[in-house]
């Protein structure tokens, strides 16, 4: 009986370690890249908005 409990605890601990590993990997990988893209897109949008208010593009027809 004790062996089954030890084995169950080992399996649970291994699954928990893997869950934490995957969470770190997701945070450091795709989530961080997406956050960077969103920040850059916001910066570009603000830059174009600011420039659009101060001068017009020569190609603008309106």
PDB file of N, CA, C and O in Angstrom:
ATOM      1  N   UNK A   1       0.816  -1.195   0.000  1.00  0.00           N
ATOM      2  CA  UNK A   1       0.000   0.000   0.000  1.00  0.00           C
ATOM      3  C   UNK A   1       0.864   1.266   0.000  1.00  0.00           C
ATOM      4  O   UNK A   1       0.557   2.215  -0.689  1.00  0.00           O
ATOM      5  N   UNK A   2       1.920   1.273   0.787  1.00  0.00           N
ATOM      6  CA  UNK A   2       2.790   2.438   0.889  1.00  0.00           C
ATOM      7  C   UNK A   2       3.469   2.750  -0.452  1.00  0.00           C
ATOM      8  O   UNK A   2       3.641   3.887  -0.806  1.00  0.00           O
ATOM      9  N   UNK A   3       3.835   1.719  -1.200  1.00  0.00           N
ATOM     10  CA  UNK A   3       4.478   1.920  -2.495  1.00  0.00           C
ATOM     11  C   UNK A   3       3.550   2.638  -3.470  1.00  0.00           C
ATOM     12  O   UNK A   3       3.981   3.494  -4.223  1.00  0.00           O
ATOM     13  N   UNK A   4       2.273   2.292  -3.460  1.00  0.00           N
ATOM     14  CA  UNK A   4       1.313   2.938  -4.346  1.00  0.00           C
ATOM     15  C   UNK A   4       1.184   4.424  -4.005  1.00  0.00           C
ATOM     16  O   UNK A   4       1.127   5.267  -4.896  1.00  0.00           O
ATOM     17  N   UNK A   5       1.158   4.750  -2.744  1.00  0.00           N
ATOM     18  CA  UNK A   5       1.063   6.155  -2.322  1.00  0.00           C
ATOM     19  C   UNK A   5       2.313   6.923  -2.730  1.00  0.00           C
ATOM     20  O   UNK A   5       2.228   8.038  -3.230  1.00  0.00           O
ATOM     21  N   UNK A   6       3.489   6.313  -2.525  1.00  0.00           N
ATOM     22  CA  UNK A   6       4.746   6.954  -2.921  1.00  0.00           C
ATOM     23  C   UNK A   6       4.780   7.179  -4.422  1.00  0.00           C
ATOM     24  O   UNK A   6       5.228   8.222  -4.892  1.00  0.00           O
ATOM     25  N   UNK A   7       4.322   6.195  -5.163  1.00  0.00           N
ATOM     26  CA  UNK A   7       4.304   6.308  -6.623  1.00  0.00           C
ATOM     27  C   UNK A   7       3.335   7.407  -7.062  1.00  0.00           C
ATOM     28  O   UNK A   7       3.643   8.215  -7.941  1.00  0.00           O
ATOM     29  N   UNK A   8       2.165   7.464  -6.432  1.00  0.00           N
ATOM     30  CA  UNK A   8       1.181   8.498  -6.765  1.00  0.00           C
ATOM     31  C   UNK A   8       1.743   9.891  -6.459  1.00  0.00           C
ATOM     32  O   UNK A   8       1.576  10.821  -7.252  1.00  0.00           O
ATOM     33  N   UNK A   9       2.422  10.020  -5.338  1.00  0.00           N
ATOM     34  CA  UNK A   9       3.023  11.309  -4.978  1.00  0.00           C
ATOM     35  C   UNK A   9       4.104  11.683  -5.987  1.00  0.00           C
ATOM     36  O   UNK A   9       4.194  12.838  -6.414  1.00  0.00           O
ATOM     37  N   UNK A  10       4.911  10.722  -6.388  1.00  0.00           N
ATOM     38  CA  UNK A  10       5.964  10.978  -7.383  1.00  0.00           C
ATOM     39  C   UNK A  10       5.372  11.442  -8.710  1.00  0.00           C
ATOM     40  O   UNK A  10       5.879  12.374  -9.342  1.00  0.00           O
ATOM     41  N   UNK A  11       4.310  10.783  -9.136  1.00  0.00           N
ATOM     42  CA  UNK A  11       3.653  11.164 -10.393  1.00  0.00           C
ATOM     43  C   UNK A  11       3.078  12.576 -10.274  1.00  0.00           C
ATOM     44  O   UNK A  11       3.240  13.407 -11.179  1.00  0.00           O
ATOM     45  N   UNK A  12       2.427  12.866  -9.161  1.00  0.00           N
ATOM     46  CA  UNK A  12       1.860  14.191  -8.946  1.00  0.00           C
ATOM     47  C   UNK A  12       2.954  15.259  -8.959  1.00  0.00           C
ATOM     48  O   UNK A  12       2.810  16.306  -9.590  1.00  0.00           O
ATOM     49  N   UNK A  13       4.066  15.012  -8.268  1.00  0.00           N
ATOM     50  CA  UNK A  13       5.166  15.980  -8.212  1.00  0.00           C
ATOM     51  C   UNK A  13       5.789  16.199  -9.589  1.00  0.00           C
ATOM     52  O   UNK A  13       6.114  17.325  -9.961  1.00  0.00           O
ATOM     53  N   UNK A  14       5.937  15.117 -10.357  1.00  0.00           N
ATOM     54  CA  UNK A  14       6.487  15.244 -11.710  1.00  0.00           C
ATOM     55  C   UNK A  14       5.557  16.071 -12.596  1.00  0.00           C
ATOM     56  O   UNK A  14       6.012  16.930 -13.361  1.00  0.00           O
ATOM     57  N   UNK A  15       4.260  15.832 -12.488  1.00  0.00           N
ATOM     58  CA  UNK A  15       3.291  16.602 -13.276  1.00  0.00           C
ATOM     59  C   UNK A  15       3.330  18.072 -12.878  1.00  0.00           C
ATOM     60  O   UNK A  15       3.252  18.958 -13.739  1.00  0.00           O
ATOM     61  N   UNK A  16       3.464  18.340 -11.598  1.00  0.00           N
ATOM     62  CA  UNK A  16       3.516  19.722 -11.119  1.00  0.00           C
ATOM     63  C   UNK A  16       4.794  20.422 -11.602  1.00  0.00           C
ATOM     64  O   UNK A  16       4.757  21.583 -12.001  1.00  0.00           O
ATOM     65  N   UNK A  17       5.915  19.716 -11.581  1.00  0.00           N
ATOM     66  CA  UNK A  17       7.167  20.298 -12.100  1.00  0.00           C
ATOM     67  C   UNK A  17       7.023  20.628 -13.579  1.00  0.00           C
ATOM     68  O   UNK A  17       7.456  21.685 -14.053  1.00  0.00           O
ATOM     69  N   UNK A  18       6.426  19.739 -14.338  1.00  0.00           N
ATOM     70  CA  UNK A  18       6.237  19.967 -15.772  1.00  0.00           C
ATOM     71  C   UNK A  18       5.289  21.143 -16.025  1.00  0.00           C
ATOM     72  O   UNK A  18       5.512  21.954 -16.915  1.00  0.00           O
ATOM     73  N   UNK A  19       4.233  21.244 -15.220  1.00  0.00           N
ATOM     74  CA  UNK A  19       3.302  22.362 -15.359  1.00  0.00           C
ATOM     75  C   UNK A  19       4.019  23.690 -15.129  1.00  0.00           C
ATOM     76  O   UNK A  19       3.857  24.643 -15.891  1.00  0.00           O
ATOM     77  N   UNK A  20       4.862  23.753 -14.079  1.00  0.00           N
ATOM     78  CA  UNK A  20       5.613  24.987 -13.806  1.00  0.00           C
ATOM     79  C   UNK A  20       6.605  25.293 -14.919  1.00  0.00           C
ATOM     80  O   UNK A  20       6.760  26.441 -15.326  1.00  0.00           O
ATOM     81  N   UNK A  21       7.241  24.253 -15.440  1.00  0.00           N
ATOM     82  CA  UNK A  21       8.196  24.434 -16.545  1.00  0.00           C
ATOM     83  C   UNK A  21       7.490  25.006 -17.778  1.00  0.00           C
ATOM     84  O   UNK A  21       7.974  25.956 -18.405  1.00  0.00           O
ATOM     85  N   UNK A  22       6.351  24.432 -18.125  1.00  0.00           N
ATOM     86  CA  UNK A  22       5.601  24.923 -19.289  1.00  0.00           C
ATOM     87  C   UNK A  22       5.096  26.346 -19.073  1.00  0.00           C
ATOM     88  O   UNK A  22       5.104  27.161 -20.010  1.00  0.00           O
ATOM     89  N   UNK A  23       4.681  26.664 -17.868  1.00  0.00           N
ATOM     90  CA  UNK A  23       4.216  28.019 -17.574  1.00  0.00           C
ATOM     91  C   UNK A  23       5.348  29.022 -17.760  1.00  0.00           C
ATOM     92  O   UNK A  23       5.165  30.095 -18.341  1.00  0.00           O
ATOM     93  N   UNK A  24       6.543  28.681 -17.275  1.00  0.00           N
ATOM     94  CA  UNK A  24       7.701  29.577 -17.460  1.00  0.00           C
ATOM     95  C   UNK A  24       8.046  29.714 -18.927  1.00  0.00           C
ATOM     96  O   UNK A  24       8.339  30.806 -19.411  1.00  0.00           O
ATOM     97  N   UNK A  25       8.012  28.602 -19.636  1.00  0.00           N
ATOM     98  CA  UNK A  25       8.343  28.616 -21.061  1.00  0.00           C
ATOM     99  C   UNK A  25       7.365  29.491 -21.848  1.00  0.00           C
ATOM    100  O   UNK A  25       7.769  30.256 -22.717  1.00  0.00           O
ATOM    101  N   UNK A  26       6.083  29.381 -21.529  1.00  0.00           N
ATOM    102  CA  UNK A  26       5.076  30.200 -22.206  1.00  0.00           C
ATOM    103  C   UNK A  26       5.275  31.685 -21.875  1.00  0.00           C
ATOM    104  O   UNK A  26       5.141  32.546 -22.729  1.00  0.00           O
ATOM    105  N   UNK A  27       5.565  31.966 -20.622  1.00  0.00           N
ATOM    106  CA  UNK A  27       5.750  33.354 -20.204  1.00  0.00           C
ATOM    107  C   UNK A  27       6.973  33.957 -20.870  1.00  0.00           C
ATOM    108  O   UNK A  27       6.949  35.094 -21.331  1.00  0.00           O
ATOM    109  N   UNK A  28       8.060  33.210 -20.943  1.00  0.00           N
ATOM    110  CA  UNK A  28       9.303  33.726 -21.498  1.00  0.00           C
ATOM    111  C   UNK A  28       9.324  33.693 -23.021  1.00  0.00           C
ATOM    112  O   UNK A  28      10.122  34.372 -23.637  1.00  0.00           O
ATOM    113  N   UNK A  29       8.467  32.933 -23.630  1.00  0.00           N
ATOM    114  CA  UNK A  29       8.499  32.776 -25.077  1.00  0.00           C
ATOM    115  C   UNK A  29       7.413  33.555 -25.773  1.00  0.00           C
ATOM    116  O   UNK A  29       7.486  34.775 -25.928  1.00  0.00           O
ATOM    117  N   UNK A  30       6.356  32.871 -26.208  1.00  0.00           N
ATOM    118  CA  UNK A  30       5.303  33.500 -27.010  1.00  0.00           C
ATOM    119  C   UNK A  30       4.611  34.676 -26.326  1.00  0.00           C
ATOM    120  O   UNK A  30       4.350  35.690 -26.969  1.00  0.00           O
ATOM    121  N   UNK A  31       4.338  34.570 -25.050  1.00  0.00           N
ATOM    122  CA  UNK A  31       3.643  35.663 -24.360  1.00  0.00           C
ATOM    123  C   UNK A  31       4.506  36.925 -24.335  1.00  0.00           C
ATOM    124  O   UNK A  31       4.016  38.032 -24.552  1.00  0.00           O
ATOM    125  N   UNK A  32       5.779  36.755 -24.094  1.00  0.00           N
ATOM    126  CA  UNK A  32       6.681  37.908 -24.070  1.00  0.00           C
ATOM    127  C   UNK A  32       6.814  38.516 -25.467  1.00  0.00           C
ATOM    128  O   UNK A  32       6.811  39.738 -25.625  1.00  0.00           O
ATOM    129  N   UNK A  33       6.901  37.682 -26.489  1.00  0.00           N
ATOM    130  CA  UNK A  33       6.980  38.180 -27.862  1.00  0.00           C
ATOM    131  C   UNK A  33       5.717  38.940 -28.244  1.00  0.00           C
ATOM    132  O   UNK A  33       5.788  40.002 -28.871  1.00  0.00           O
ATOM    133  N   UNK A  34       4.566  38.412 -27.877  1.00  0.00           N
ATOM    134  CA  UNK A  34       3.306  39.079 -28.180  1.00  0.00           C
ATOM    135  C   UNK A  34       3.221  40.429 -27.478  1.00  0.00           C
ATOM    136  O   UNK A  34       2.818  41.429 -28.081  1.00  0.00           O
ATOM    137  N   UNK A  35       3.621  40.469 -26.226  1.00  0.00           N
ATOM    138  CA  UNK A  35       3.610  41.737 -25.487  1.00  0.00           C
ATOM    139  C   UNK A  35       4.516  42.752 -26.170  1.00  0.00           C
ATOM    140  O   UNK A  35       4.162  43.928 -26.307  1.00  0.00           O
ATOM    141  N   UNK A  36       5.678  42.320 -26.622  1.00  0.00           N
ATOM    142  CA  UNK A  36       6.616  43.214 -27.314  1.00  0.00           C
ATOM    143  C   UNK A  36       6.000  43.753 -28.604  1.00  0.00           C
ATOM    144  O   UNK A  36       6.087  44.953 -28.893  1.00  0.00           O
ATOM    145  N   UNK A  37       5.356  42.897 -29.361  1.00  0.00           N
ATOM    146  CA  UNK A  37       4.713  43.316 -30.613  1.00  0.00           C
ATOM    147  C   UNK A  37       3.619  44.343 -30.334  1.00  0.00           C
ATOM    148  O   UNK A  37       3.515  45.354 -31.031  1.00  0.00           O
ATOM    149  N   UNK A  38       2.812  44.101 -29.310  1.00  0.00           N
ATOM    150  CA  UNK A  38       1.726  45.027 -28.983  1.00  0.00           C
ATOM    151  C   UNK A  38       2.263  46.385 -28.547  1.00  0.00           C
ATOM    152  O   UNK A  38       1.721  47.425 -28.928  1.00  0.00           O
ATOM    153  N   UNK A  39       3.319  46.386 -27.762  1.00  0.00           N
ATOM    154  CA  UNK A  39       3.921  47.653 -27.319  1.00  0.00           C
ATOM    155  C   UNK A  39       4.478  48.412 -28.513  1.00  0.00           C
ATOM    156  O   UNK A  39       4.285  49.622 -28.637  1.00  0.00           O
ATOM    157  N   UNK A  40       5.174  47.714 -29.397  1.00  0.00           N
ATOM    158  CA  UNK A  40       5.739  48.370 -30.588  1.00  0.00           C
ATOM    159  C   UNK A  40       4.622  48.910 -31.496  1.00  0.00           C
ATOM    160  O   UNK A  40       4.728  50.010 -32.024  1.00  0.00           O
ATOM    161  N   UNK A  41       3.556  48.152 -31.673  1.00  0.00           N
ATOM    162  CA  UNK A  41       2.445  48.598 -32.517  1.00  0.00           C
ATOM    163  C   UNK A  41       1.810  49.856 -31.935  1.00  0.00           C
ATOM    164  O   UNK A  41       1.478  50.785 -32.675  1.00  0.00           O
ATOM    165  N   UNK A  42       1.656  49.886 -30.618  1.00  0.00           N
ATOM    166  CA  UNK A  42       1.095  51.069 -29.961  1.00  0.00           C
ATOM    167  C   UNK A  42       2.008  52.281 -30.168  1.00  0.00           C
ATOM    168  O   UNK A  42       1.536  53.377 -30.456  1.00  0.00           O
ATOM    169  N   UNK A  43       3.306  52.078 -30.035  1.00  0.00           N
ATOM    170  CA  UNK A  43       4.264  53.164 -30.235  1.00  0.00           C
ATOM    171  C   UNK A  43       4.205  53.686 -31.673  1.00  0.00           C
ATOM    172  O   UNK A  43       4.188  54.898 -31.908  1.00  0.00           O
ATOM    173  N   UNK A  44       4.139  52.784 -32.629  1.00  0.00           N
ATOM    174  CA  UNK A  44       4.050  53.185 -34.041  1.00  0.00           C
ATOM    175  C   UNK A  44       2.764  53.956 -34.294  1.00  0.00           C
ATOM    176  O   UNK A  44       2.769  54.992 -34.957  1.00  0.00           O
ATOM    177  N   UNK A  45       1.661  53.477 -33.741  1.00  0.00           N
ATOM    178  CA  UNK A  45       0.377  54.162 -33.909  1.00  0.00           C
ATOM    179  C   UNK A  45       0.431  55.576 -33.335  1.00  0.00           C
ATOM    180  O   UNK A  45       0.002  56.539 -33.980  1.00  0.00           O
ATOM    181  N   UNK A  46       0.993  55.728 -32.145  1.00  0.00           N
ATOM    182  CA  UNK A  46       1.097  57.049 -31.526  1.00  0.00           C
ATOM    183  C   UNK A  46       2.003  57.967 -32.334  1.00  0.00           C
ATOM    184  O   UNK A  46       1.722  59.151 -32.482  1.00  0.00           O
ATOM    185  N   UNK A  47       3.091  57.423 -32.876  1.00  0.00           N
ATOM    186  CA  UNK A  47       4.011  58.217 -33.693  1.00  0.00           C
ATOM    187  C   UNK A  47       3.305  58.724 -34.941  1.00  0.00           C
ATOM    188  O   UNK A  47       3.407  59.905 -35.286  1.00  0.00           O
ATOM    189  N   UNK A  48       2.572  57.858 -35.630  1.00  0.00           N
ATOM    190  CA  UNK A  48       1.861  58.273 -36.839  1.00  0.00           C
ATOM    191  C   UNK A  48       0.739  59.256 -36.516  1.00  0.00           C
ATOM    192  O   UNK A  48       0.513  60.207 -37.258  1.00  0.00           O
ATOM    193  N   UNK A  49       0.038  59.052 -35.413  1.00  0.00           N
ATOM    194  CA  UNK A  49      -1.009  59.995 -35.014  1.00  0.00           C
ATOM    195  C   UNK A  49      -0.417  61.372 -34.762  1.00  0.00           C
ATOM    196  O   UNK A  49      -0.948  62.386 -35.207  1.00  0.00           O
ATOM    197  N   UNK A  50       0.685  61.429 -34.066  1.00  0.00           N
ATOM    198  CA  UNK A  50       1.330  62.695 -33.737  1.00  0.00           C
ATOM    199  C   UNK A  50       1.827  63.387 -35.003  1.00  0.00           C
ATOM    200  O   UNK A  50       1.624  64.575 -35.196  1.00  0.00           O
ATOM    201  N   UNK A  51       2.458  62.654 -35.889  1.00  0.00           N
ATOM    202  CA  UNK A  51       2.966  63.237 -37.131  1.00  0.00           C
ATOM    203  C   UNK A  51       1.821  63.681 -38.039  1.00  0.00           C
ATOM    204  O   UNK A  51       1.938  64.662 -38.749  1.00  0.00           O
ATOM    205  N   UNK A  52       0.734  62.936 -38.025  1.00  0.00           N
ATOM    206  CA  UNK A  52      -0.409  63.283 -38.864  1.00  0.00           C
ATOM    207  C   UNK A  52      -1.039  64.597 -38.450  1.00  0.00           C
ATOM    208  O   UNK A  52      -1.582  65.325 -39.273  1.00  0.00           O
ATOM    209  N   UNK A  53      -0.959  64.943 -37.179  1.00  0.00           N
ATOM    210  CA  UNK A  53      -1.533  66.196 -36.696  1.00  0.00           C
ATOM    211  C   UNK A  53      -0.634  67.390 -36.996  1.00  0.00           C
ATOM    212  O   UNK A  53      -1.101  68.507 -37.082  1.00  0.00           O
ATOM    213  N   UNK A  54       0.663  67.142 -37.178  1.00  0.00           N
ATOM    214  CA  UNK A  54       1.585  68.252 -37.402  1.00  0.00           C
ATOM    215  C   UNK A  54       1.884  68.497 -38.864  1.00  0.00           C
ATOM    216  O   UNK A  54       2.240  69.589 -39.249  1.00  0.00           O
ATOM    217  N   UNK A  55       1.761  67.496 -39.708  1.00  0.00           N
ATOM    218  CA  UNK A  55       2.011  67.692 -41.138  1.00  0.00           C
ATOM    219  C   UNK A  55       1.265  66.653 -41.941  1.00  0.00           C
ATOM    220  O   UNK A  55       0.978  65.573 -41.466  1.00  0.00           O
ATOM    221  N   UNK A  56       0.975  66.962 -43.145  1.00  0.00           N
ATOM    222  CA  UNK A  56       0.283  66.031 -44.029  1.00  0.00           C
ATOM    223  C   UNK A  56       1.262  65.418 -45.000  1.00  0.00           C
ATOM    224  O   UNK A  56       2.210  66.061 -45.440  1.00  0.00           O
ATOM    225  N   UNK A  57       1.011  64.219 -45.379  1.00  0.00           N
ATOM    226  CA  UNK A  57       1.838  63.522 -46.353  1.00  0.00           C
ATOM    227  C   UNK A  57       1.578  64.118 -47.734  1.00  0.00           C
ATOM    228  O   UNK A  57       0.443  64.416 -48.094  1.00  0.00           O
ATOM    229  N   UNK A  58       2.622  64.290 -48.555  1.00  0.00           N
ATOM    230  CA  UNK A  58       2.420  64.828 -49.903  1.00  0.00           C
ATOM    231  C   UNK A  58       1.570  63.896 -50.762  1.00  0.00           C
ATOM    232  O   UNK A  58       0.969  64.329 -51.735  1.00  0.00           O
ATOM    233  N   UNK A  59       1.465  62.655 -50.413  1.00  0.00           N
ATOM    234  CA  UNK A  59       0.665  61.684 -51.193  1.00  0.00           C
ATOM    235  C   UNK A  59      -0.789  61.669 -50.757  1.00  0.00           C
ATOM    236  O   UNK A  59      -1.601  60.986 -51.346  1.00  0.00           O
ATOM    237  N   UNK A  60      -1.117  62.421 -49.740  1.00  0.00           N
ATOM    238  CA  UNK A  60      -2.485  62.431 -49.205  1.00  0.00           C
ATOM    239  C   UNK A  60      -3.397  63.207 -50.152  1.00  0.00           C
ATOM    240  O   UNK A  60      -3.106  64.340 -50.531  1.00  0.00           O
ATOM    241  N   UNK A  61      -4.523  62.618 -50.536  1.00  0.00           N
ATOM    242  CA  UNK A  61      -5.419  63.271 -51.492  1.00  0.00           C
ATOM    243  C   UNK A  61      -6.600  63.935 -50.821  1.00  0.00           C
ATOM    244  O   UNK A  61      -7.386  64.593 -51.463  1.00  0.00           O
ATOM    245  N   UNK A  62      -6.799  63.764 -49.529  1.00  0.00           N
ATOM    246  CA  UNK A  62      -7.973  64.337 -48.883  1.00  0.00           C
ATOM    247  C   UNK A  62      -7.661  65.651 -48.209  1.00  0.00           C
ATOM    248  O   UNK A  62      -6.607  66.118 -48.065  1.00  0.00           O
TER     249      UNK A  62
END
